[in-house]
Coordinates of C-alpha atoms in Angstrom, one line a residue:
X180 CA 19.4 -9.9 -32.1
X181 CA 16.9 -11.4 -29.5
X182 CA 13.3 -11.9 -31.4
X183 CA 11.6 -9.9 -27.9
X184 CA 14.5 -6.8 -28.5
X185 CA 11.2 -6.7 -32.1
X186 CA 8.7 -7.0 -29.7
X187 CA 8.1 -6.0 -26.2
X188 CA 5.7 -7.5 -25.7
X189 CA 3.2 -10.2 -25.9
X190 CA -0.1 -8.8 -28.4
X191 CA -2.9 -10.7 -27.4
X192 CA -6.3 -9.5 -25.8
X193 CA -5.4 -9.4 -22.0
X194 CA -2.6 -6.7 -22.9
X195 CA -4.1 -4.9 -25.8
X196 CA -7.7 -4.1 -22.8
X197 CA -6.2 -3.7 -19.9
X198 CA -5.4 -0.8 -19.9
X199 CA -5.7 0.2 -16.3
X200 CA -3.4 -3.0 -14.9
X201 CA -1.1 0.0 -13.8
X202 CA 1.7 -4.4 -13.2
X203 CA 2.1 -6.2 -16.5
X204 CA 4.8 -9.0 -17.8
X205 CA 5.1 -9.1 -21.1
X206 CA 6.4 -11.4 -23.1
X207 CA 7.7 -12.0 -26.6
X208 CA 5.3 -14.0 -29.1
X209 CA 7.4 -17.4 -30.0
X210 CA 8.2 -19.0 -32.9
X211 CA 5.7 -21.6 -32.4
X212 CA 2.7 -19.8 -32.5
X213 CA 4.2 -17.2 -35.4
X214 CA 4.2 -20.8 -37.7
X215 CA 0.8 -21.8 -36.4
X216 CA -1.1 -18.2 -37.2
X217 CA 0.6 -19.3 -40.7
X218 CA 2.4 -16.5 -41.0
X219 CA 4.8 -18.7 -42.4
X220 CA 7.7 -19.0 -40.1
X221 CA 9.4 -22.0 -39.7
X222 CA 10.7 -23.2 -36.1
X223 CA 13.5 -22.8 -34.8
X224 CA 15.1 -23.1 -30.6
X225 CA 18.8 -22.9 -29.1
X226 CA 19.8 -25.8 -28.5
X227 CA 21.9 -24.9 -24.9
X228 CA 20.3 -23.0 -23.5
X229 CA 18.6 -24.3 -20.2
X230 CA 15.9 -21.5 -20.2
X231 CA 13.4 -21.2 -23.6
X232 CA 14.6 -18.6 -26.3
X233 CA 14.8 -18.8 -30.1
X234 CA 17.4 -18.1 -32.7
X235 CA 17.7 -14.5 -33.3
X236 CA 16.6 -11.5 -35.6
X237 CA 19.5 -10.3 -37.0
X238 CA 18.6 -10.6 -40.3
X239 CA 15.4 -10.0 -40.1
X240 CA 16.0 -6.9 -38.6
X241 CA 18.8 -5.9 -41.0
X242 CA 16.8 -6.5 -44.2
X243 CA 13.7 -4.0 -43.7
X244 CA 15.7 -1.6 -42.2
X245 CA 18.3 -1.9 -45.6
X246 CA 15.0 -2.1 -47.8
X247 CA 13.8 0.9 -45.9
X248 CA 15.9 3.1 -46.4
X249 CA 15.8 2.1 -50.0
X250 CA 12.5 2.9 -50.1
X251 CA 12.0 6.2 -51.4
X252 CA 8.4 6.6 -51.7
X253 CA 8.5 6.3 -48.2
X254 CA 5.4 4.1 -48.9
X255 CA 4.9 0.2 -46.8
X256 CA 7.0 -2.8 -48.9
X257 CA 5.9 -5.9 -49.4
X258 CA 7.5 -8.5 -51.2
X259 CA 10.8 -7.5 -52.3
X260 CA 14.1 -8.6 -50.4
X261 CA 11.8 -10.3 -47.7
X262 CA 12.0 -13.9 -47.2
X263 CA 9.1 -15.7 -45.3
X264 CA 10.4 -15.7 -42.4
X265 CA 10.6 -12.0 -42.1
X266 CA 7.2 -11.6 -44.1
X267 CA 5.4 -13.5 -41.6
X268 CA 7.2 -11.0 -39.1
X269 CA 5.0 -8.0 -40.5
X270 CA 2.0 -9.6 -41.1
X271 CA 1.4 -10.6 -38.0
X272 CA 1.7 -7.8 -36.5
X273 CA -1.0 -6.4 -39.7
X274 CA -2.9 -9.2 -38.4
X275 CA -2.6 -9.5 -34.4
X276 CA -5.9 -8.0 -33.3
X277 CA -6.7 -11.8 -35.4
X278 CA -5.5 -13.2 -32.6
X279 CA -8.0 -12.4 -29.7
X280 CA -10.8 -15.5 -30.7
X281 CA -13.8 -16.1 -29.0
X282 CA -13.3 -17.8 -26.1
X283 CA -16.0 -20.4 -25.2
X284 CA -16.5 -23.2 -23.1
X285 CA -15.0 -25.6 -26.1
X286 CA -12.2 -23.4 -26.4
X287 CA -11.0 -22.8 -22.9
X288 CA -11.1 -27.1 -23.0
X289 CA -8.3 -27.1 -26.6
X290 CA -6.3 -24.7 -24.8
X291 CA -6.3 -27.4 -21.2
X292 CA -5.5 -29.9 -23.1
X293 CA -3.3 -28.2 -25.2
X294 CA -1.9 -27.6 -21.7
X295 CA -1.6 -30.9 -20.9
X296 CA 0.1 -32.3 -23.2
X297 CA 2.8 -30.2 -23.3
X298 CA 3.1 -30.8 -19.7
X299 CA 3.2 -34.5 -20.8
X300 CA 5.8 -34.4 -23.9
X301 CA 8.1 -31.7 -21.5
X302 CA 8.4 -34.6 -18.2
X303 CA 9.1 -36.8 -20.3
X304 CA 12.0 -35.0 -22.6
X305 CA 12.4 -34.7 -19.4
X306 CA 12.7 -37.8 -17.0
X307 CA 14.4 -39.0 -20.3
X308 CA 17.6 -36.8 -21.4
X309 CA 18.4 -34.8 -17.2
X310 CA 21.7 -33.9 -18.0
X311 CA 20.9 -32.7 -21.6
X312 CA 19.0 -29.5 -22.2
X313 CA 18.9 -29.0 -25.6
X314 CA 16.5 -32.4 -26.0
X315 CA 13.6 -30.6 -24.3
X316 CA 14.0 -26.9 -24.4
X317 CA 11.2 -27.4 -27.7
X318 CA 9.1 -29.1 -25.2
X319 CA 9.9 -26.5 -22.4
X320 CA 8.5 -23.6 -25.5
X321 CA 5.5 -25.0 -25.7
X322 CA 4.7 -25.5 -22.3
X323 CA 5.6 -21.6 -21.8
X324 CA 3.3 -20.9 -25.0
X325 CA 0.7 -23.1 -23.7
X326 CA 0.1 -21.3 -20.3
X327 CA 0.3 -18.2 -21.6
X328 CA -2.7 -18.2 -24.1
X329 CA -4.9 -18.6 -20.5
X330 CA -4.3 -15.4 -19.9
X331 CA -7.0 -14.3 -22.7
X332 CA -9.5 -16.2 -19.5
X333 CA -8.8 -12.9 -18.1
X334 CA -11.2 -10.9 -20.5
X335 CA -13.9 -13.6 -19.7
X336 CA -13.4 -15.1 -16.2
X337 CA -16.4 -16.8 -16.4
X338 CA -15.4 -19.3 -17.8
X339 CA -12.6 -20.0 -15.0
X340 CA -15.1 -22.5 -14.1
X341 CA -14.2 -25.0 -17.1
X342 CA -10.8 -25.2 -16.0
X343 CA -11.7 -26.5 -12.4
X344 CA -14.4 -28.6 -14.2
X345 CA -11.1 -30.3 -16.2
X346 CA -8.8 -31.1 -14.1
X347 CA -6.8 -28.2 -15.0
X348 CA -6.2 -26.4 -11.6
X349 CA -3.5 -28.8 -10.1
X350 CA -1.3 -29.1 -13.0
X351 CA -1.8 -25.3 -12.4
X352 CA -0.2 -25.1 -9.9
X353 CA 2.9 -27.7 -9.8
X354 CA 4.5 -26.0 -12.7
X355 CA 4.4 -23.3 -10.0
X356 CA 7.1 -25.2 -8.8
X357 CA 8.1 -26.4 -12.0
X358 CA 12.7 -26.4 -12.5
X359 CA 12.0 -24.5 -14.3
X360 CA 11.8 -20.7 -12.8
X361 CA 10.2 -18.9 -16.3
X362 CA 7.1 -21.4 -16.3
X363 CA 6.9 -21.0 -12.7
X364 CA 7.0 -17.3 -13.3
X365 CA 4.0 -17.3 -15.8
X366 CA 1.1 -19.5 -14.1
X367 CA 2.2 -17.0 -11.8
X368 CA 1.5 -14.1 -14.3
X369 CA -1.1 -15.9 -15.1
X370 CA -3.0 -15.7 -12.0
X371 CA -1.9 -12.0 -11.6
X372 CA -3.9 -11.3 -15.1
X373 CA -6.9 -12.8 -13.9
X374 CA -6.6 -11.6 -10.7
X375 CA -6.6 -8.5 -11.5
X376 CA -8.8 -5.8 -11.5
X377 CA -9.0 -5.3 -14.2
X378 CA -10.5 -8.6 -15.5
X379 CA -13.3 -8.2 -12.7
X380 CA -14.2 -5.1 -12.8
X381 CA -13.1 -3.4 -16.1
X382 CA -16.5 -2.2 -16.8
X383 CA -18.5 -1.6 -13.5
X384 CA -17.9 -4.5 -10.4
X385 CA -19.9 -7.6 -12.0
X386 CA -20.8 -9.7 -8.5
X387 CA -20.3 -12.4 -11.0
X388 CA -17.2 -11.9 -12.1
X389 CA -15.9 -11.3 -8.8
X390 CA -17.7 -14.4 -7.6
X391 CA -15.9 -15.9 -10.7
X392 CA -12.6 -14.6 -9.7
X393 CA -12.5 -15.9 -6.1
X394 CA -14.0 -19.4 -6.4
X395 CA -10.8 -19.7 -8.8
X396 CA -8.3 -19.0 -6.1
X397 CA -9.8 -21.5 -3.7
X398 CA -10.0 -24.1 -5.8
X399 CA -6.7 -23.6 -6.4
X400 CA -5.4 -22.7 -2.7
X401 CA -7.3 -26.5 -2.5
X402 CA -4.7 -27.5 -4.5
X403 CA -1.6 -26.6 -1.8
X404 CA -0.8 -23.1 -4.5
X405 CA 0.2 -20.8 -1.7
X406 CA 2.3 -23.2 -0.2
X407 CA 4.2 -23.9 -3.6
X408 CA 3.3 -19.9 -4.4
X409 CA 5.9 -19.5 -0.7
X410 CA 8.4 -22.0 -1.6
X411 CA 8.8 -21.3 -5.1
X412 CA 9.5 -17.2 -3.7
X413 CA 12.2 -18.6 -1.7
X414 CA 13.8 -20.4 -4.3
X415 CA 13.9 -16.6 -6.3
X416 CA 17.5 -15.1 -6.4
X417 CA 16.7 -11.8 -6.9
X418 CA 20.8 -10.9 -6.6
X419 CA 22.1 -12.2 -9.3
X420 CA 23.1 -10.2 -12.0
X421 CA 22.7 -12.6 -15.6
X422 CA 19.3 -12.6 -17.5
X423 CA 17.8 -15.3 -14.7
X424 CA 19.2 -13.3 -12.1
X425 CA 16.5 -10.0 -13.7
X426 CA 13.9 -12.7 -14.3
X427 CA 14.0 -14.4 -10.6
X428 CA 13.1 -10.2 -9.3
X429 CA 10.0 -10.3 -11.5
X430 CA 9.6 -12.9 -10.1
X431 CA 9.4 -11.5 -6.6
X432 CA 8.0 -8.2 -8.1
X433 CA 4.4 -10.7 -9.8
X434 CA 3.5 -12.7 -6.6
X435 CA 4.2 -9.3 -4.7
X436 CA 1.6 -8.1 -6.8
X437 CA -0.4 -11.2 -6.8
X438 CA -1.2 -10.6 -3.0
X439 CA -2.3 -6.4 -4.2
X440 CA -4.6 -7.9 -6.2
X441 CA -6.5 -11.1 -3.6
X442 CA -6.3 -7.5 -0.6
X443 CA -8.3 -5.7 -3.4
X444 CA -11.3 -9.0 -4.2
X445 CA -11.2 -10.5 -1.1
X446 CA -8.5 -9.5 2.7
X447 CA -10.0 -13.6 3.8
X448 CA -7.7 -14.9 0.5
X449 CA -5.3 -12.8 1.1
X450 CA -5.1 -13.7 4.8
X451 CA -5.1 -16.7 3.3
X452 CA -2.2 -16.5 1.3
X453 CA -0.1 -15.1 3.7
X454 CA -0.6 -18.3 5.7
X455 CA 0.0 -20.3 2.7
X456 CA 3.2 -19.1 2.0
X457 CA 4.7 -17.7 5.8
X458 CA 4.5 -14.6 3.9
X459 CA 5.3 -12.0 6.7
X460 CA 8.6 -13.6 8.2
X461 CA 9.6 -13.7 3.9
X462 CA 8.4 -9.6 4.6
X463 CA 10.1 -8.8 7.1
X464 CA 12.9 -10.1 5.7
X465 CA 12.6 -9.1 2.5
X466 CA 12.1 -4.8 4.1
X467 CA 15.0 -4.3 5.7
X468 CA 17.5 -6.4 2.8
X469 CA 18.2 -4.2 -0.3
X470 CA 19.7 -6.0 -2.9
X471 CA 21.3 -2.9 -5.0
X472 CA 25.5 -3.8 -5.2
X473 CA 28.0 -2.2 -2.6
X474 CA 25.4 0.3 -2.0
X475 CA 22.9 1.2 0.5
X476 CA 20.2 1.8 -1.7
X477 CA 16.7 0.9 -1.4
X478 CA 15.7 -1.5 -4.1
X479 CA 12.0 -2.0 -6.1
X480 CA 11.4 -4.8 -5.0
X481 CA 12.6 -3.6 -1.3
X482 CA 10.3 -0.9 -1.5
X483 CA 7.6 -2.9 -2.7
X484 CA 7.7 -5.7 -0.1
X485 CA 7.5 -1.8 2.2
X486 CA 4.8 -0.9 0.4
X487 CA 2.8 -4.7 0.1
X488 CA 3.5 -4.8 4.6
X489 CA 1.4 -1.3 4.8
X490 CA -1.8 -2.7 2.9
X491 CA -1.8 -5.7 4.3
X492 CA -1.6 -4.3 7.5
X493 CA -4.0 -1.9 6.8
X494 CA -6.9 -4.0 5.7
X495 CA -6.3 -6.6 8.4
X496 CA -6.4 -6.8 11.7
X497 CA -5.7 -10.9 12.0
X498 CA -2.6 -10.1 9.6
X499 CA -1.9 -6.4 12.5
X500 CA -2.7 -9.9 15.5
X501 CA -0.4 -12.6 14.3
X502 CA 2.7 -9.5 13.3
X503 CA 4.9 -10.7 16.4
X504 CA 7.8 -8.4 18.5
X505 CA 10.3 -9.0 15.9
X506 CA 8.7 -7.8 13.4
X507 CA 8.2 -4.5 14.6
X508 CA 11.6 -4.2 16.1
X509 CA 13.5 -5.0 12.7
X510 CA 10.3 -2.1 11.4
X511 CA 12.0 0.4 13.9
X512 CA 16.1 -0.8 12.6
X513 CA 14.9 0.4 9.2
X514 CA 13.6 3.9 10.4
X515 CA 16.7 4.5 12.3
X516 CA 18.2 5.0 9.1
X517 CA 16.9 7.3 8.3
X518 CA 17.1 9.4 11.5
X519 CA 20.1 11.5 9.8
X520 CA 19.9 12.0 6.6
X521 CA 16.5 13.1 4.3
X522 CA 16.5 10.6 1.2
X523 CA 17.4 11.7 -1.9
X524 CA 15.3 9.3 -4.3
X525 CA 11.8 9.2 -4.4
X526 CA 11.8 5.0 -3.8
X527 CA 13.7 5.3 -0.7
X528 CA 11.1 8.0 0.7
X529 CA 8.1 5.6 -0.4
X530 CA 9.9 2.9 1.1
X531 CA 10.7 5.1 4.3
X532 CA 6.6 6.1 4.4
X533 CA 5.9 2.5 4.0
X534 CA 7.6 1.2 7.2
X535 CA 6.4 4.6 9.0
X536 CA 2.3 3.4 8.2
X537 CA 3.5 -0.3 8.9
X538 CA 4.3 0.9 12.9
X539 CA 1.0 3.1 12.6
X540 CA -0.4 0.2 12.3
X541 CA 1.0 -2.3 14.4
X542 CA 1.2 0.1 17.1
X543 CA -2.4 1.0 17.4
X544 CA -3.3 -3.1 19.0
X545 CA -2.5 -3.5 22.2
X546 CA 0.4 -5.9 22.1
X547 CA 1.9 -3.9 19.1
X548 CA 2.4 -0.8 21.7
X549 CA 3.8 -3.6 24.1
X550 CA 5.8 -4.6 21.8
X551 CA 6.6 -1.2 21.2
X552 CA 8.0 0.7 24.5
X553 CA 9.4 -2.9 24.6
X554 CA 12.2 -2.2 21.8
X555 CA 12.6 1.4 23.0
X556 CA 10.1 2.6 19.9
X557 CA 9.4 5.5 22.5
X558 CA 13.1 6.5 22.6
X559 CA 14.0 6.2 18.8
X560 CA 11.4 8.7 18.1
X561 CA 12.5 11.6 20.2
X562 CA 15.6 11.1 18.5
X563 CA 13.9 11.6 15.5
X564 CA 12.6 14.6 15.9
X565 CA 15.8 16.0 17.9
X566 CA 16.7 16.1 14.1
X567 CA 15.8 18.2 11.0
X568 CA 14.7 16.0 9.4
X569 CA 11.8 14.3 7.7
X570 CA 12.2 11.4 10.0
X571 CA 10.4 14.2 12.4
X572 CA 7.7 15.4 10.9
X573 CA 6.7 11.7 9.6
X574 CA 7.4 9.7 13.4
X575 CA 4.4 12.3 14.3
X576 CA 2.2 10.1 13.3
X577 CA 3.5 7.8 15.3
X578 CA 3.8 8.8 18.0
X579 CA 0.0 9.6 17.2
X580 CA -1.1 6.0 16.7
X581 CA 1.2 5.3 19.8
X582 CA -0.9 7.6 22.1
X583 CA -4.5 7.8 21.0
X584 CA -6.4 4.4 22.8
X585 CA -8.9 2.1 20.9
X586 CA -11.8 3.5 20.0
X587 CA -14.3 1.8 22.4
X588 CA -15.7 -1.7 21.1
X589 CA -18.5 -1.5 18.9
X590 CA -18.1 -3.8 16.1
X591 CA -16.5 -6.9 17.7
X592 CA -13.0 -6.7 16.9
X593 CA -11.0 -5.9 20.1
X594 CA -12.8 -6.6 24.0
X595 CA -13.3 -4.1 26.2
X596 CA -10.1 -6.6 28.7
X597 CA -7.2 -5.5 25.4
X598 CA -9.6 -2.5 25.3
X599 CA -8.7 -1.8 28.6
X600 CA -5.4 -3.0 27.9
X601 CA -4.5 -0.7 24.8
X602 CA -5.3 2.3 27.0
X603 CA -2.7 1.4 29.7
X604 CA -0.2 1.3 26.8
X605 CA -0.8 4.5 25.9
X606 CA -0.7 5.7 29.2
X607 CA 2.7 4.5 29.8
X608 CA 3.9 5.3 26.4
X609 CA 2.5 9.2 27.2
X610 CA 4.9 9.1 30.7
X611 CA 7.9 7.5 29.0
X612 CA 7.8 10.2 26.1
X613 CA 7.5 12.9 28.9
X614 CA 10.7 11.9 31.3
X615 CA 12.4 11.1 27.3
X616 CA 11.9 15.1 26.8
X617 CA 10.1 14.6 24.4
X618 CA 7.5 17.7 24.3
X619 CA 10.9 20.4 23.7
X620 CA 10.9 19.0 20.2
X621 CA 7.3 19.0 19.7
X622 CA 6.3 21.4 20.7
X623 CA 9.1 22.9 18.3
X624 CA 7.9 21.1 15.6
X625 CA 4.2 22.7 16.5
X626 CA 5.7 27.0 16.2
X627 CA 7.3 25.1 13.0
X628 CA 10.9 25.8 14.3
X629 CA 14.1 25.0 12.8
X630 CA 16.7 25.9 9.9
X631 CA 15.2 26.1 5.7
X632 CA 15.5 23.0 5.1
X633 CA 12.7 22.0 8.2
X634 CA 10.3 25.6 6.3
X635 CA 10.2 23.3 3.3
X636 CA 10.0 20.0 4.6
X637 CA 6.5 21.4 7.0
X638 CA 4.7 22.9 3.4
X639 CA 5.8 19.4 2.2
X640 CA 4.0 17.5 5.4
X641 CA 0.9 20.2 6.4
X642 CA -0.4 17.3 8.0
X643 CA 2.1 17.8 10.4
X644 CA -0.2 20.0 12.8
X645 CA -3.3 18.2 12.8
X646 CA -0.6 15.1 14.0
X647 CA 0.7 18.0 16.9
X648 CA -2.1 18.9 18.6
X649 CA -3.4 14.9 18.6
X650 CA -0.5 14.1 20.3
X651 CA 0.0 17.6 22.9
X652 CA -4.1 16.8 23.3
X653 CA -3.8 12.9 24.2
X654 CA -0.7 13.7 26.7
X655 CA -3.4 15.6 28.3
X656 CA -6.0 13.3 28.4
X657 CA -3.2 11.0 29.6
X658 CA -1.8 12.9 32.3
X659 CA -4.0 12.3 35.2
X660 CA -4.5 16.1 36.5
X661 CA -2.4 17.3 39.2
X662 CA 0.3 15.2 38.7
X663 CA 4.1 16.4 37.7
X664 CA 3.5 14.3 34.5
X665 CA 1.0 16.4 33.9
X666 CA 1.4 19.9 34.5
X667 CA 5.3 19.1 32.1
X668 CA 1.9 19.9 29.8
X669 CA 0.0 21.9 30.7
X670 CA 3.6 24.4 31.5
X671 CA 4.3 24.9 28.1
X672 CA 0.7 27.6 28.0
X673 CA 0.5 28.5 31.9
X674 CA 3.1 31.1 32.5
X675 CA 5.8 30.5 34.9
X676 CA 8.9 32.4 36.9
X677 CA 11.6 30.3 33.9
X678 CA 8.6 31.4 31.1
X679 CA 7.2 34.1 31.5
X680 CA 6.9 34.3 27.7
X681 CA 6.3 31.9 25.8
X682 CA 3.7 30.1 27.1
X683 CA 1.6 33.2 24.4
X684 CA 2.8 32.0 21.5
X685 CA 2.1 28.2 22.4
X686 CA -2.3 29.4 23.5
X687 CA -1.8 31.5 20.3
X688 CA -0.3 28.8 18.1
X689 CA -3.9 26.8 19.4
X690 CA -6.1 29.4 18.6
X691 CA -4.8 30.0 15.2
X692 CA -5.5 25.7 14.2
X693 CA -8.3 26.5 15.8
X694 CA -10.0 29.1 14.7
X695 CA -8.6 28.2 10.5
X696 CA -10.1 25.1 11.1
X697 CA -13.2 26.5 12.8
X698 CA -13.3 27.9 9.5
X699 CA -12.4 25.5 6.7
X700 CA -15.1 22.4 9.0
X701 CA -17.9 25.3 8.2
X702 CA -17.3 26.3 4.4
X703 CA -18.0 22.0 4.3
X704 CA -21.2 22.5 6.2
X705 CA -22.7 25.3 4.1
X706 CA -21.9 23.9 0.9
X707 CA -22.8 20.4 1.8
X708 CA -25.9 22.7 2.7
X709 CA -26.5 24.6 -0.7
X710 CA -25.9 21.5 -2.5
X711 CA -28.6 18.7 -0.6
X712 CA -31.6 17.6 -0.5
X713 CA -33.6 19.4 1.6
X714 CA -36.3 16.1 1.9
X715 CA -33.1 13.4 2.6
X716 CA -32.5 14.8 6.4
X717 CA -30.7 11.7 7.7
X718 CA -28.8 11.4 4.2
X719 CA -28.1 15.4 4.2
X720 CA -27.2 14.2 7.7
X721 CA -24.5 12.2 7.3
X722 CA -22.8 13.6 4.5
X723 CA -22.9 17.0 6.1
X724 CA -20.9 15.2 8.8
X725 CA -19.2 13.5 7.3
X726 CA -18.2 16.7 4.6
X727 CA -16.8 18.4 7.9
X728 CA -14.2 15.4 8.5
X729 CA -13.0 15.8 5.3
X730 CA -12.2 19.5 6.4
X731 CA -10.4 18.7 9.8
X732 CA -13.9 18.7 12.4
X733 CA -11.1 16.2 14.4
X734 CA -8.8 18.5 14.5
X735 CA -10.9 21.2 15.9
X736 CA -12.5 19.0 18.5
X737 CA -8.7 17.5 19.1
X738 CA -7.3 21.3 19.6
X739 CA -11.2 22.4 21.6
X740 CA -9.8 20.3 23.8
X741 CA -6.6 21.7 24.0
X742 CA -7.9 24.8 25.1
X743 CA -10.3 23.2 27.7
X744 CA -7.8 22.1 29.6
X745 CA -5.4 25.6 29.4
X746 CA -8.3 28.0 29.6
X747 CA -8.6 26.4 33.2
X748 CA -5.8 28.9 34.2
X749 CA -8.2 32.8 35.3
X750 CA -4.9 34.5 33.4
X751 CA -4.4 31.5 30.2
X752 CA -9.1 31.6 30.2
X753 CA -9.0 35.5 29.4
X754 CA -5.7 35.8 26.8
X755 CA -7.8 33.0 25.0
X756 CA -11.0 34.6 24.5
X757 CA -10.0 37.9 23.5
X758 CA -8.3 36.1 20.4
X759 CA -11.3 34.0 20.1
X760 CA -13.2 37.0 20.3
X761 CA -11.4 38.6 16.6
X762 CA -12.0 36.4 14.8
X763 CA -15.9 35.9 15.4
X764 CA -15.3 32.9 18.3
X765 CA -16.1 31.9 21.9
X766 CA -15.0 29.8 24.6
X767 CA -18.9 28.2 24.5
X768 CA -18.4 27.5 20.4
X769 CA -15.2 25.2 21.7
X770 CA -16.9 23.2 24.5
X771 CA -20.6 22.9 21.7
X772 CA -18.0 21.3 19.3
X773 CA -16.2 19.0 22.3
X774 CA -19.9 18.5 23.3
X775 CA -21.1 17.5 19.5
X776 CA -17.0 15.3 20.4
X777 CA -18.2 13.5 23.1
X778 CA -21.9 12.5 22.0
X779 CA -19.9 11.2 19.3
X780 CA -18.1 9.2 20.5
X781 CA -20.8 7.7 22.6
X782 CA -22.9 7.1 19.3
X783 CA -23.6 4.2 17.5
X784 CA -24.2 6.3 15.0
X785 CA -22.2 8.9 12.9
X786 CA -24.2 11.7 13.9
X787 CA -25.3 12.4 17.1
X788 CA -25.7 15.9 18.1
X789 CA -24.9 18.1 21.3
X790 CA -28.3 18.3 23.1
X791 CA -29.2 22.0 24.7
X792 CA -28.2 20.0 27.3
X793 CA -24.5 19.2 26.6
X794 CA -23.5 22.3 24.6
X795 CA -24.3 24.1 28.3
X796 CA -22.3 22.6 30.3
X797 CA -18.9 23.4 30.9
X798 CA -15.5 23.9 30.3
X799 CA -15.0 21.3 33.5
X800 CA -17.6 19.1 33.1
X801 CA -16.7 18.5 29.2
X802 CA -13.1 17.5 30.5
X803 CA -14.3 14.7 33.1
X804 CA -16.6 13.1 30.4
X805 CA -13.6 13.2 28.5

């Protein structure tokens, strides 16, 4: 039995106090640590293993269990029947809290000296005995222990500067390329601990602590840390079935966890890491490849790679632009696998949702929309919407992002030319979708048609109503009035000889959503008004607007847009007025909300109250302004 079976993770100051971090990779206390702590442990190691292991502890466990079973009083046992080694183990547990020594520059210097000595000795042993692992296994254990002790710095990150002052950063970077992958993973785990939010935001964000961690990672980057980290990522073999394969899978997991930490810490550092590691290329390959043997199931690191892809693309416009057309093609291939089935396992469903989120981030850009068209992404969406599976509803989100042109340029992220390009691509996507007969399935989703399994999915994904309304509104706006394309959308809401009745159900559904969201927005506004400080009128107005947005103001305005288009037909207009009147609303309310939407889009502030003049405009005038 390995002593790891007794202690599942190292008891350090970091692990004792890191309750928030959901991703920890602990290790057992080494024999050397127990010996030097004064707990009577005699050091021993396996002379044949390349990766560091400690000797079996079966005798300690068997003796402890035998004595415990003979203790009729059920009390603690101390020395009777225990060897000195067994006493040391028990004493180490009793005094684990004593390991939390207070750090200061002097103690950090001692840790660095110990690390440098361990590196020097291990290098010498490996050079002297390259073909005899038993000759350097002891020095490798000492090196492993020296690196793990540095994790104490996660509890006082302002001492990280001492590492740089002492020249330890090149040593740490060099260890990422160590022949023993376990040593490299120790360094990665160290950086994960230091960059975790617990390390710099444990008791409320500290600018000084955050700056210290950013400076540490920046200094590591200057020593080619990200380049070496990318090389190490590619040498890890996740397909192995041995303990080494499991360690390599943990190494991939920890590397991705570091990237996630960097996004929270500083997006520019995350961008630098992605560039240095050439991570987008690796992610593109990994999100599509499963290491579960003889099956199409999603493995945990495959799902995590999809999650990291989604996080990076959401956080960085630079990375969205860097992701090429081949990336979106790979994501669409992953999406196509779910065309005819809904994932049974949570991990597969999360993988699918992250794939969808990543595609949405890419098609929000002009280049992404163009690549989406070239990869026949619109046709894939129609195929997905034909099937009564979860992908039908998730595909609406992609269609919504693909149809939506960029907002007017306020941040400087996109030029006017890029905005115009994206608008052109959005119109091309609208045309392609209508030509592919997508309207049939879009309105089927709006009306919640489908078998029993779809009824369950509609309840699980209530946002599908919002997505469907948004898509219809954009299809009406992106097609020119009077053209066959525009009429094909409008025909769903107006009577025709071929279908004299279904138009009413479509109109009633839009009015139903309009009144429902109107009530939700009104409730949110009333709640903010009752809770707000009347003296701070500007702050209250902004808070009220944000609260209304959370309640569904945008979806309300999209239903207003659809109503404005279809109410141009007199028969439809009368029907809408009757339906609105039953709920205490009128077309004047629709005009007022549309005017606010237009004014807000043109304004540089969150709120732009509609003026009396704009409120008095009729629907036709407002449609022209849209």
